[in-house]
JSON list of C-alpha atoms in Angstrom, two decimals:
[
{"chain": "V", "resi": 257, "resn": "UNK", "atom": "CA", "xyz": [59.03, 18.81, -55.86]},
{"chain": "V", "resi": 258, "resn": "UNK", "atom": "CA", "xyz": [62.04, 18.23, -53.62]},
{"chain": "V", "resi": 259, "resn": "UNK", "atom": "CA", "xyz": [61.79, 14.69, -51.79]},
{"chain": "V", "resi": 260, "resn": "UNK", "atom": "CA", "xyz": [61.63, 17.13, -48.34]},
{"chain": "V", "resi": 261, "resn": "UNK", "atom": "CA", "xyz": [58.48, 18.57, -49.63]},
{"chain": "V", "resi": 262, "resn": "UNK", "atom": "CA", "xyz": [57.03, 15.08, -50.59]},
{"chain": "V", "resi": 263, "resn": "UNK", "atom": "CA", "xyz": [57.86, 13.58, -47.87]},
{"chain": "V", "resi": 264, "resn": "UNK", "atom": "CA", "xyz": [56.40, 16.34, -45.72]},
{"chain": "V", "resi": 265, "resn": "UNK", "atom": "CA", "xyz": [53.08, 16.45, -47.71]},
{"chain": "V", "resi": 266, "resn": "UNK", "atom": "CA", "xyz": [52.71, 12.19, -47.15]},
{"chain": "V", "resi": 267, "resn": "UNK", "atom": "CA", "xyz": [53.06, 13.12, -43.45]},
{"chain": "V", "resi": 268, "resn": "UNK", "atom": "CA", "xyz": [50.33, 15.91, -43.65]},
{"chain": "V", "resi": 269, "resn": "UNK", "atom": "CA", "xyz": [48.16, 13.50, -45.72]},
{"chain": "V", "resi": 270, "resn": "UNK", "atom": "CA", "xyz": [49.04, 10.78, -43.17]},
{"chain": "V", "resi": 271, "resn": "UNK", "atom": "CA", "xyz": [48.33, 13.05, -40.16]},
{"chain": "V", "resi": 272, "resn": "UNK", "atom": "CA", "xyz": [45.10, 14.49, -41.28]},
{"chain": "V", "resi": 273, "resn": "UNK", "atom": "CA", "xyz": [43.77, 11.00, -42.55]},
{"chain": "V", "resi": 274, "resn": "UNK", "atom": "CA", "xyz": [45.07, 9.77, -39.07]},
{"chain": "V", "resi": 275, "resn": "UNK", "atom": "CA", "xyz": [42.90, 12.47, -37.05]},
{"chain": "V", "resi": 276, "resn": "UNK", "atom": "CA", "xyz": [39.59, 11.29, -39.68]},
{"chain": "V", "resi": 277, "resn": "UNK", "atom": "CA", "xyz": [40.04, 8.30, -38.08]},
{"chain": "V", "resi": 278, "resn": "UNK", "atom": "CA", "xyz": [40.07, 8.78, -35.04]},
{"chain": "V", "resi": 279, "resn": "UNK", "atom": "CA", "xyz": [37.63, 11.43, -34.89]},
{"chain": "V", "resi": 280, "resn": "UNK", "atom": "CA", "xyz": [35.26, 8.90, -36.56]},
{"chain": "V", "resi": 281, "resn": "UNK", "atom": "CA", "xyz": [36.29, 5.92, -33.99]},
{"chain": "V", "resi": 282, "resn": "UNK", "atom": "CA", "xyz": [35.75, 8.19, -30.79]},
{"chain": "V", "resi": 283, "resn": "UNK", "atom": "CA", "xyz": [32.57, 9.40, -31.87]},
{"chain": "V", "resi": 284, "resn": "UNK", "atom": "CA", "xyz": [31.87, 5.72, -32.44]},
{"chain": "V", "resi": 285, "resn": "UNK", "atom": "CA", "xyz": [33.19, 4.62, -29.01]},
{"chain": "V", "resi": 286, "resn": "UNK", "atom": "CA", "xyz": [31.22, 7.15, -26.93]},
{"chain": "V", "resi": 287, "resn": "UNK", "atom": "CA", "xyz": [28.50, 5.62, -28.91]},
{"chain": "V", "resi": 288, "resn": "UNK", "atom": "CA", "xyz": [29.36, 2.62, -27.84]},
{"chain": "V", "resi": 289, "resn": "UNK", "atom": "CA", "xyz": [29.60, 3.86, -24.22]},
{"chain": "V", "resi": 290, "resn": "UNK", "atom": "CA", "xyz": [26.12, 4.68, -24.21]},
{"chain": "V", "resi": 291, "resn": "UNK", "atom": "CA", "xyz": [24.95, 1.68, -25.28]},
{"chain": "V", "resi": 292, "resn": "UNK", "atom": "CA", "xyz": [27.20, 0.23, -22.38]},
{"chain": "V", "resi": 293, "resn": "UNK", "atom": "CA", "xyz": [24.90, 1.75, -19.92]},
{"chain": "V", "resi": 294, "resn": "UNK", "atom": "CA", "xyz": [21.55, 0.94, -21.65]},
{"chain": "V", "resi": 295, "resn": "UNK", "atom": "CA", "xyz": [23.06, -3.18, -21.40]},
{"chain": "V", "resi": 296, "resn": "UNK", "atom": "CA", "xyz": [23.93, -2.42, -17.78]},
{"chain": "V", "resi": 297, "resn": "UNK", "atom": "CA", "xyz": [20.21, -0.75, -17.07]},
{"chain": "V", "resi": 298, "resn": "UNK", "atom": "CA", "xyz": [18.64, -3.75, -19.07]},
{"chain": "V", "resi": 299, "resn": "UNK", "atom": "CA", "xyz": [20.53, -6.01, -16.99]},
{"chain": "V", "resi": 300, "resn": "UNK", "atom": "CA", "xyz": [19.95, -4.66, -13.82]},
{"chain": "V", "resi": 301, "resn": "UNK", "atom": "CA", "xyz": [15.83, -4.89, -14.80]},
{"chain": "V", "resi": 302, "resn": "UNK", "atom": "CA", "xyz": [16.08, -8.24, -15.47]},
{"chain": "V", "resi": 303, "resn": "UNK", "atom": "CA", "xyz": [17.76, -9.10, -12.24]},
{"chain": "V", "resi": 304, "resn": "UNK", "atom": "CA", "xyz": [14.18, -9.20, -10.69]},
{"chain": "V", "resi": 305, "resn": "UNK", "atom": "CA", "xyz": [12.31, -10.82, -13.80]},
{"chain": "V", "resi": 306, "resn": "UNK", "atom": "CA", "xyz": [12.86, -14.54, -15.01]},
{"chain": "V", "resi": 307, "resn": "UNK", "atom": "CA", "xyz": [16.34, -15.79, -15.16]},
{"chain": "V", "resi": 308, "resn": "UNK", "atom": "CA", "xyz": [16.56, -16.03, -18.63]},
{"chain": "V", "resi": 309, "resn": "UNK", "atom": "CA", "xyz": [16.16, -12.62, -19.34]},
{"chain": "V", "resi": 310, "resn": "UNK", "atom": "CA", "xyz": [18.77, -12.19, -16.63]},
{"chain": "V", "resi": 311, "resn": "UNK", "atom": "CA", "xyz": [21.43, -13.83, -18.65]},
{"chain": "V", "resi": 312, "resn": "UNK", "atom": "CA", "xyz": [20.60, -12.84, -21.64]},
{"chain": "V", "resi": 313, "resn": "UNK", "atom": "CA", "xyz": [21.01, -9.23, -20.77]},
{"chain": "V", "resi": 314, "resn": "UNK", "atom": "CA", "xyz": [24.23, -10.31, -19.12]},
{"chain": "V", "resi": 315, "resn": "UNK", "atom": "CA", "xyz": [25.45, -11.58, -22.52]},
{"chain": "V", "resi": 316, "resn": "UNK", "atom": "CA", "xyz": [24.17, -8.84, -24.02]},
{"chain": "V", "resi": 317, "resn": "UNK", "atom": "CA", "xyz": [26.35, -6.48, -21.71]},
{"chain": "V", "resi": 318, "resn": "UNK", "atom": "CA", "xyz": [29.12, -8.65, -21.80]},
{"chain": "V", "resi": 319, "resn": "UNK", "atom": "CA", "xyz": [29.11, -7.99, -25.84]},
{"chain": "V", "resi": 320, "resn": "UNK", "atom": "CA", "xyz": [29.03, -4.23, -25.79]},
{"chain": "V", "resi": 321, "resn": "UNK", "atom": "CA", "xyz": [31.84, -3.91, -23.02]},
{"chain": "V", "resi": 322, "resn": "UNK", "atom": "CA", "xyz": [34.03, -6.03, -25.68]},
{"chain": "V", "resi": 323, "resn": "UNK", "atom": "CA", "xyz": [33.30, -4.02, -28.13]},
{"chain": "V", "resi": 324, "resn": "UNK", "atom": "CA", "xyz": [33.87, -0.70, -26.40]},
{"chain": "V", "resi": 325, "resn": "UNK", "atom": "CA", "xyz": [37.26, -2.13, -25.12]},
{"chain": "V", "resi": 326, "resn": "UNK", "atom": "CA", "xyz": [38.40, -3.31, -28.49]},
{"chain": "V", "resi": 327, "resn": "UNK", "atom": "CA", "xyz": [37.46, 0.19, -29.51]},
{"chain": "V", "resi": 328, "resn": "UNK", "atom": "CA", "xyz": [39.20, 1.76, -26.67]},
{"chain": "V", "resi": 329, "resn": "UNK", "atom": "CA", "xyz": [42.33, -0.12, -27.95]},
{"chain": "V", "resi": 330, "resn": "UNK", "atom": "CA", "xyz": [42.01, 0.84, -31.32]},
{"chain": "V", "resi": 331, "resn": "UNK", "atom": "CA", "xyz": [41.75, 4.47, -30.34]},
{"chain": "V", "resi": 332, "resn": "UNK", "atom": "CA", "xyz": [44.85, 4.53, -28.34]},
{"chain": "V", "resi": 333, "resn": "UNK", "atom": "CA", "xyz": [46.63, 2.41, -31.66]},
{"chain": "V", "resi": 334, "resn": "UNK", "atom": "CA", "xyz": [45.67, 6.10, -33.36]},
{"chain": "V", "resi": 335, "resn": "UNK", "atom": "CA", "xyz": [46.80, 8.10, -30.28]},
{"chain": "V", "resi": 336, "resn": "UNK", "atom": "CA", "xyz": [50.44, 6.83, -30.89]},
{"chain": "V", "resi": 337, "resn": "UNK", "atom": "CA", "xyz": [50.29, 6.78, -34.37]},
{"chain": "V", "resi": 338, "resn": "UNK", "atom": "CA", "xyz": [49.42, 10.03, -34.63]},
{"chain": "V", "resi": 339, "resn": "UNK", "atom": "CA", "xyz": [52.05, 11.27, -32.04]},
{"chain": "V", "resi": 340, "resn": "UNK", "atom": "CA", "xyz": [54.37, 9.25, -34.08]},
{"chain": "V", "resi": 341, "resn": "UNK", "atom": "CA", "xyz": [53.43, 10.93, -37.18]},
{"chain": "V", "resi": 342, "resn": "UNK", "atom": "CA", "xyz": [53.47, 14.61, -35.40]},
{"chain": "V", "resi": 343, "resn": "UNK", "atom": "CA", "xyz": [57.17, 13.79, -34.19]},
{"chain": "V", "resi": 344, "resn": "UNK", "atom": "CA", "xyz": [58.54, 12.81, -37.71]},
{"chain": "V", "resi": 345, "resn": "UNK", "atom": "CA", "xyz": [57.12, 16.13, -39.21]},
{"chain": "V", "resi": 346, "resn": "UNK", "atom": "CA", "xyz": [58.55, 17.78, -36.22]},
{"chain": "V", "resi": 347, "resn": "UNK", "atom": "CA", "xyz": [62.04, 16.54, -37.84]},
{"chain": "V", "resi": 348, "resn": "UNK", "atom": "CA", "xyz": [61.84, 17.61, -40.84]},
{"chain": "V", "resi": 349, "resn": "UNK", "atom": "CA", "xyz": [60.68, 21.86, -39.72]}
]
């Protein structure tokens, strides 16, 4: 193999394990996103029960909004990365 040809093949490999993961993490933050809602429903049923299970569904929601951010982040890390990786094999056609 020429190094053109290896180095092209990492950048397929890298591009198609790149897209795996962020198919995976998207499905996982629109998970996420639902669960979002569900906290934010809970919440807004406790607002009229006893104040403890007020703030515990405010925690609650609090918690999942973190985590869908963080995933949010993580999905845009991928979005460039990817990019990135689609520009470099765009050098070497």
């Amino acid at each position: 193999m020429t190094k053109g040809t290896t180095g092209m093949q990492a950048l397929l490999t890298a591009q198609f394990d790149t897209t795996a993961a962020l198919s995976a993490l998207t499905g996982e933050y629109h998970r996420l996103l639902q669960h979002c809602a569900a906290a934010a429903f809970a919440r807004q049923m406790a607002e009229s029960g006893p104040s403890a299970a007020l703030a515990e569904a405010e925690v609650e929601e609090a918690r999942v909004a973190a985590l869908a951010e963080a995933c949010a982040l993580r999905i845009a890390e991928l979005e460039q990365r990817l990019g990135a990786v689609s520009r470099d094999l765009e050098t070497l056609l």
